[in-house]
Amino acid sequence: MEFSELPEEIILQCLAFVDVHDVAKVATVCSRFCGIVEVDLFWRLQYERLWGAPTLSDAVCWKALYQLKMHSWKRAIPMFNDNPAQAVEILFDERRVGRSPEELTAFLLETPHLHPQMVGSLLGSEEMAQFGLTERFLSKFDFAGLEPDEALRVLLARVLLPPSSQKMRVFLKAIGARFLACNPDHLLGDLDAVYVMLYCVLVLNTDLHNRLVKNKLSKEHFTALVINGPHCPHVPHEYLEALYERIKRNRLCVRPTDNEESGSSTTTLWDSVKSRIRSMFSA
C-alpha cells in the first residue's frame, strides 16, 4: 500500500512530525496532500507539535492560529539572536513563554533557527544560572559514561560556548556539575578538577587546531602542564594521553569560526589558562 493510500487520519498523524513547508511542496504535485493541508486537524497537530495544546474553544480556526503564532515566533527569533536576554524578558512579558526554567528550556531546545552561540550566551549569564535555566537545560543531556571532552562534544552539537570569559566560566562550571551528577565516581573526583579539565580541553583544542598557532603542544608537554597545575596532580598520565589523542584526531567546534582568527602562541594560551584557573580557586 502506498503512503498516500493510507486513511486520512493516519496520514495526518504522520504529517504532524513533518515541517509545514515540506508538506506544502508535496501538495503542489499531489492532489491527496493538497486536500490534507486544508484539513483543520492538520494545522492543529502542527500547532501542538511546536507549542503544545492551548486552552481554546472547539470553534477555533487552527490554520489561522498556527499562522498567527508562527508570525509571532518569526519576530522573536531574530530578536533573540540579537539580544537573547532582552528577548527572553519580552517573551515572558508577552506570555509567549512561561516564566519558568522548564518552559524556557523547551523554547531553547525546540525553537528552530536560534543561534547556538546566543543560546550559550544566555546559559552563561549569572542571572539565568541563578534562575535555574542553565541547570535545567543541561539536565536534558546525559553524560553518563563519557569523559569531559566527550561530554563537551555532545553539548556542542546543540549549543556553542559564549564568547564572554565570565559567561564561559559560569557555563563551564555548570557543565562540570552536570558531568559529575552523571558520573559521581569519576576519577577527577570533584567539581574543581572537572572545571580545570574542561578548560584545558578547550585550550588544547585551540592549540592543536588553530592554524595560526605554529608551535603545537606535544603530548608530553600537555600532560606535564595539567598534572603540575591546580587540582589535577592525581590524574594518570595515560588518561591525559588518551584525551590528547582524541582532541588531536577530532576537533571540537566551539565557536562559529573555530577561533581561527586567534593568533596566540602556545605559551600565551597556557599562561592565560593557568592564570585564570589559579585566580578561580585561590580566594
Tab-separated table of C-alpha atoms in Angstrom:
chain	number	residue	atom	x	y	z
A	1	MET	CA	0.000	0.000	0.000
A	2	GLU	CA	1.312	3.454	-0.924
A	3	PHE	CA	1.583	6.098	1.793
A	4	SER	CA	-0.952	8.302	0.017
A	5	GLU	CA	-3.458	5.407	0.105
A	6	LEU	CA	-3.488	5.219	3.902
A	7	PRO	CA	-6.551	6.506	5.782
A	8	GLU	CA	-6.533	10.281	6.179
A	9	GLU	CA	-6.375	10.125	9.989
A	10	ILE	CA	-3.153	8.063	9.882
A	11	ILE	CA	-1.602	10.360	7.286
A	12	LEU	CA	-2.451	13.392	9.413
A	13	GLN	CA	-0.803	11.848	12.473
A	14	CYS	CA	2.347	11.100	10.454
A	15	LEU	CA	2.477	14.544	8.876
A	16	ALA	CA	2.277	16.170	12.313
A	17	PHE	CA	6.021	15.447	12.565
A	18	VAL	CA	6.872	16.946	9.184
A	19	ASP	CA	7.609	20.613	8.560
A	20	VAL	CA	4.657	22.520	7.092
A	21	HIS	CA	6.767	23.868	4.224
A	22	ASP	CA	7.776	20.358	3.150
A	23	VAL	CA	4.152	19.203	3.174
A	24	ALA	CA	3.132	22.259	1.155
A	25	LYS	CA	5.750	21.447	-1.506
A	26	VAL	CA	4.403	17.914	-1.876
A	27	ALA	CA	0.859	19.289	-2.026
A	28	THR	CA	1.719	21.193	-5.211
A	29	VAL	CA	2.201	17.900	-7.075
A	30	CYS	CA	-0.067	15.522	-5.135
A	31	SER	CA	-3.815	16.053	-5.076
A	32	ARG	CA	-4.229	13.914	-1.945
A	33	PHE	CA	-1.833	16.108	0.012
A	34	CYS	CA	-3.430	19.219	-1.430
A	35	GLY	CA	-6.669	18.251	0.280
A	36	ILE	CA	-4.955	17.320	3.537
A	37	VAL	CA	-3.338	20.730	4.041
A	38	GLU	CA	-6.840	22.212	4.066
A	39	VAL	CA	-7.983	19.938	6.876
A	40	ASP	CA	-8.160	21.781	10.203
A	41	LEU	CA	-6.828	18.788	12.146
A	42	PHE	CA	-3.577	19.000	10.177
A	43	TRP	CA	-2.982	22.544	11.449
A	44	ARG	CA	-4.000	21.633	14.981
A	45	LEU	CA	-1.461	18.801	15.073
A	46	GLN	CA	1.238	21.087	13.658
A	47	TYR	CA	0.435	23.715	16.292
A	48	GLU	CA	0.527	21.235	19.172
A	49	ARG	CA	3.809	19.724	17.938
A	50	LEU	CA	5.522	23.094	18.261
A	51	TRP	CA	3.732	24.806	21.130
A	52	GLY	CA	1.575	22.288	22.946
A	53	ALA	CA	-2.186	22.289	23.350
A	54	PRO	CA	-3.649	25.700	24.242
A	55	THR	CA	-6.876	26.242	26.153
A	56	LEU	CA	-9.203	27.179	23.305
A	57	SER	CA	-12.752	26.547	22.180
A	58	ASP	CA	-13.512	23.924	19.546
A	59	ALA	CA	-14.581	26.666	17.140
A	60	VAL	CA	-11.029	27.987	16.656
A	61	CYS	CA	-9.561	28.059	13.149
A	62	TRP	CA	-6.329	26.146	13.663
A	63	LYS	CA	-4.747	27.232	10.397
A	64	ALA	CA	-5.225	30.895	11.270
A	65	LEU	CA	-3.985	30.298	14.828
A	66	TYR	CA	-0.878	28.481	13.548
A	67	GLN	CA	-0.087	31.266	11.086
A	68	LEU	CA	-0.553	33.940	13.768
A	69	LYS	CA	1.680	32.081	16.215
A	70	MET	CA	4.341	31.403	13.587
A	71	HIS	CA	4.412	35.074	12.617
A	72	SER	CA	4.971	35.922	16.284
A	73	TRP	CA	7.824	33.396	16.560
A	74	LYS	CA	9.474	34.618	13.379
A	75	ARG	CA	9.698	38.044	15.008
A	76	ALA	CA	11.063	36.535	18.231
A	77	ILE	CA	13.914	34.566	16.603
A	78	PRO	CA	15.924	37.487	15.130
A	79	MET	CA	15.283	39.422	18.328
A	80	PHE	CA	16.747	36.534	20.340
A	81	ASN	CA	19.724	36.200	18.003
A	82	ASP	CA	20.500	39.886	18.510
A	83	ASN	CA	19.972	40.168	22.269
A	84	PRO	CA	18.884	36.919	23.977
A	85	ALA	CA	18.466	38.348	27.482
A	86	GLN	CA	16.218	41.156	26.266
A	87	ALA	CA	14.273	38.792	24.025
A	88	VAL	CA	13.580	36.431	26.915
A	89	GLU	CA	12.171	39.260	29.023
A	90	ILE	CA	9.872	40.241	26.165
A	91	LEU	CA	8.792	36.623	25.708
A	92	PHE	CA	7.998	36.456	29.419
A	93	ASP	CA	6.137	39.777	29.448
A	94	GLU	CA	4.077	38.873	26.384
A	95	ARG	CA	3.426	35.402	27.848
A	96	ARG	CA	4.772	33.641	24.785
A	97	VAL	CA	6.940	31.576	27.135
A	98	GLY	CA	6.095	30.719	30.726
A	99	ARG	CA	8.343	32.280	33.353
A	100	SER	CA	9.950	29.007	34.418
A	101	PRO	CA	13.248	27.214	33.686
A	102	GLU	CA	11.350	24.254	32.231
A	103	GLU	CA	9.370	26.265	29.681
A	104	LEU	CA	12.346	28.393	28.704
A	105	THR	CA	14.447	25.257	28.238
A	106	ALA	CA	11.768	23.866	25.920
A	107	PHE	CA	11.876	27.120	23.941
A	108	LEU	CA	15.668	26.901	23.561
A	109	LEU	CA	15.675	23.264	22.519
A	110	GLU	CA	12.631	23.224	20.265
A	111	THR	CA	12.624	26.599	18.507
A	112	PRO	CA	14.339	26.417	15.102
A	113	HIS	CA	16.938	28.936	13.889
A	114	LEU	CA	18.085	30.202	17.292
A	115	HIS	CA	21.790	30.988	17.002
A	116	PRO	CA	23.622	28.360	19.112
A	117	GLN	CA	26.131	30.898	20.419
A	118	MET	CA	23.328	33.191	21.581
A	119	VAL	CA	21.836	30.211	23.406
A	120	GLY	CA	25.227	29.656	25.041
A	121	SER	CA	25.466	33.327	25.938
A	122	LEU	CA	22.108	33.162	27.704
A	123	LEU	CA	23.007	29.966	29.560
A	124	GLY	CA	26.293	31.507	30.716
A	125	SER	CA	24.703	34.532	32.343
A	126	GLU	CA	24.749	34.685	36.139
A	127	GLU	CA	21.105	35.732	36.162
A	128	MET	CA	19.956	32.691	34.179
A	129	ALA	CA	22.151	30.382	36.243
A	130	GLN	CA	20.501	31.681	39.419
A	131	PHE	CA	17.078	31.436	37.754
A	132	GLY	CA	17.798	27.730	37.285
A	133	LEU	CA	17.778	27.766	33.496
A	134	THR	CA	21.367	26.593	32.984
A	135	GLU	CA	20.969	23.626	35.299
A	136	ARG	CA	17.597	22.709	33.794
A	137	PHE	CA	18.895	22.960	30.233
A	138	LEU	CA	21.901	20.751	30.987
A	139	SER	CA	19.668	18.215	32.725
A	140	LYS	CA	18.376	17.311	29.265
A	141	PHE	CA	21.829	15.913	28.380
A	142	ASP	CA	23.025	12.520	29.581
A	143	PHE	CA	26.808	12.492	30.103
A	144	ALA	CA	26.913	9.122	31.871
A	145	GLY	CA	29.922	7.042	30.867
A	146	LEU	CA	31.553	9.905	28.949
A	147	GLU	CA	34.795	11.775	29.530
A	148	PRO	CA	34.731	15.598	29.899
A	149	ASP	CA	35.822	16.184	26.290
A	150	GLU	CA	33.182	13.745	25.044
A	151	ALA	CA	30.502	15.452	27.118
A	152	LEU	CA	31.533	18.796	25.614
A	153	ARG	CA	31.264	17.308	22.144
A	154	VAL	CA	27.710	16.120	22.818
A	155	LEU	CA	26.713	19.532	24.146
A	156	LEU	CA	28.390	21.487	21.344
A	157	ALA	CA	26.210	19.690	18.817
A	158	ARG	CA	23.337	21.816	20.153
A	159	VAL	CA	24.837	24.947	21.672
A	160	LEU	CA	28.073	26.922	21.317
A	161	LEU	CA	30.112	28.366	24.152
A	162	PRO	CA	29.614	32.052	24.980
A	163	PRO	CA	32.314	34.496	23.805
A	164	SER	CA	32.491	36.293	27.162
A	165	SER	CA	35.088	34.824	29.547
A	166	GLN	CA	32.822	35.476	32.540
A	167	LYS	CA	29.892	33.675	30.906
A	168	MET	CA	32.230	30.910	29.787
A	169	ARG	CA	33.264	30.394	33.418
A	170	VAL	CA	29.636	30.169	34.590
A	171	PHE	CA	28.702	27.780	31.806
A	172	LEU	CA	31.738	25.509	32.240
A	173	LYS	CA	31.124	25.193	35.979
A	174	ALA	CA	27.508	24.250	35.277
A	175	ILE	CA	28.662	21.681	32.705
A	176	GLY	CA	31.088	20.321	35.268
A	177	ALA	CA	28.327	19.976	37.853
A	178	ARG	CA	26.131	18.111	35.377
A	179	PHE	CA	29.053	15.894	34.371
A	180	LEU	CA	29.660	14.888	37.992
A	181	ALA	CA	25.945	14.286	38.558
A	182	CYS	CA	26.067	11.799	35.678
A	183	ASN	CA	29.466	10.364	36.713
A	184	PRO	CA	29.716	10.609	40.524
A	185	ASP	CA	32.599	8.107	40.724
A	186	HIS	CA	34.746	9.663	38.007
A	187	LEU	CA	38.485	9.684	38.705
A	188	LEU	CA	38.634	13.508	38.525
A	189	GLY	CA	36.808	13.462	41.822
A	190	ASP	CA	35.401	16.968	42.314
A	191	LEU	CA	33.979	19.990	40.537
A	192	ASP	CA	37.222	21.993	40.633
A	193	ALA	CA	39.114	19.229	38.836
A	194	VAL	CA	36.363	18.766	36.227
A	195	TYR	CA	36.240	22.520	35.607
A	196	VAL	CA	40.013	22.683	35.132
A	197	MET	CA	39.907	19.686	32.780
A	198	LEU	CA	37.130	21.234	30.678
A	199	TYR	CA	39.088	24.437	30.381
A	200	CYS	CA	42.283	22.541	29.469
A	201	VAL	CA	40.373	20.631	26.789
A	202	LEU	CA	39.287	23.907	25.188
A	203	VAL	CA	42.787	25.364	25.254
A	204	LEU	CA	44.298	22.150	23.848
A	205	ASN	CA	41.677	22.139	21.105
A	206	THR	CA	42.620	25.688	20.103
A	207	ASP	CA	46.338	24.917	20.290
A	208	LEU	CA	46.156	21.813	18.112
A	209	HIS	CA	43.673	23.034	15.514
A	210	ASN	CA	44.249	26.763	15.163
A	211	ARG	CA	46.345	27.128	12.020
A	212	LEU	CA	47.901	30.339	13.408
A	213	VAL	CA	49.463	28.537	16.368
A	214	LYS	CA	52.786	27.376	14.951
A	215	ASN	CA	54.415	25.651	17.926
A	216	LYS	CA	51.954	22.938	18.878
A	217	LEU	CA	51.881	21.391	22.322
A	218	SER	CA	53.372	17.930	22.463
A	219	LYS	CA	51.582	15.188	24.330
A	220	GLU	CA	54.293	15.178	26.981
A	221	HIS	CA	54.136	18.942	27.471
A	222	PHE	CA	50.337	18.896	27.767
A	223	THR	CA	50.417	16.083	30.313
A	224	ALA	CA	53.054	17.833	32.416
A	225	LEU	CA	51.203	21.162	32.361
A	226	VAL	CA	47.947	19.601	33.576
A	227	ILE	CA	49.491	17.442	36.295
A	228	ASN	CA	51.664	20.284	37.582
A	229	GLY	CA	48.688	22.648	37.645
A	230	PRO	CA	45.998	23.051	40.319
A	231	HIS	CA	43.511	20.290	41.180
A	232	CYS	CA	44.742	17.606	38.742
A	233	PRO	CA	48.029	16.166	40.106
A	234	HIS	CA	46.273	12.823	40.708
A	235	VAL	CA	45.224	12.322	37.075
A	236	PRO	CA	47.133	9.411	35.429
A	237	HIS	CA	49.442	10.146	32.504
A	238	GLU	CA	47.643	7.505	30.423
A	239	TYR	CA	44.310	9.263	30.915
A	240	LEU	CA	45.687	12.609	29.703
A	241	GLU	CA	47.485	10.999	26.768
A	242	ALA	CA	44.238	9.372	25.611
A	243	LEU	CA	42.431	12.694	25.938
A	244	TYR	CA	45.159	14.406	23.919
A	245	GLU	CA	44.796	11.857	21.121
A	246	ARG	CA	41.002	12.259	20.990
A	247	ILE	CA	41.266	16.027	20.609
A	248	LYS	CA	44.067	15.710	18.070
A	249	ARG	CA	42.011	13.324	15.930
A	250	ASN	CA	38.735	15.198	16.107
A	251	ARG	CA	38.481	18.951	16.650
A	252	LEU	CA	35.825	20.423	18.910
A	253	CYS	CA	33.780	23.106	17.136
A	254	VAL	CA	33.453	25.583	19.984
A	255	ARG	CA	32.759	28.789	18.033
A	256	PRO	CA	31.265	29.610	14.623
A	257	THR	CA	34.775	30.457	13.369
A	258	ASP	CA	36.587	27.810	15.459
A	259	ASN	CA	38.756	30.640	16.798
A	260	GLU	CA	40.757	30.689	13.555
A	261	GLU	CA	41.242	34.410	13.938
A	262	SER	CA	43.232	33.997	17.136
A	263	GLY	CA	46.981	34.048	16.696
A	264	SER	CA	48.008	33.458	20.288
A	265	SER	CA	51.096	31.358	20.816
A	266	THR	CA	51.103	28.130	22.817
A	267	THR	CA	52.894	29.785	25.713
A	268	THR	CA	50.449	32.671	25.796
A	269	LEU	CA	47.472	30.322	25.710
A	270	TRP	CA	48.718	28.206	28.580
A	271	ASP	CA	49.857	31.185	30.617
A	272	SER	CA	46.328	32.551	30.219
A	273	VAL	CA	44.573	29.365	31.260
A	274	LYS	CA	46.869	28.728	34.243
A	275	SER	CA	46.442	32.300	35.450
A	276	ARG	CA	42.673	32.144	35.118
A	277	ILE	CA	42.370	28.783	36.828
A	278	ARG	CA	44.547	29.881	39.744
A	279	SER	CA	42.504	33.074	40.155
A	280	MET	CA	39.325	30.983	40.269
A	281	PHE	CA	40.434	28.863	43.217
A	282	SER	CA	42.956	30.960	45.117
A	283	ALA	CA	40.391	33.031	47.025
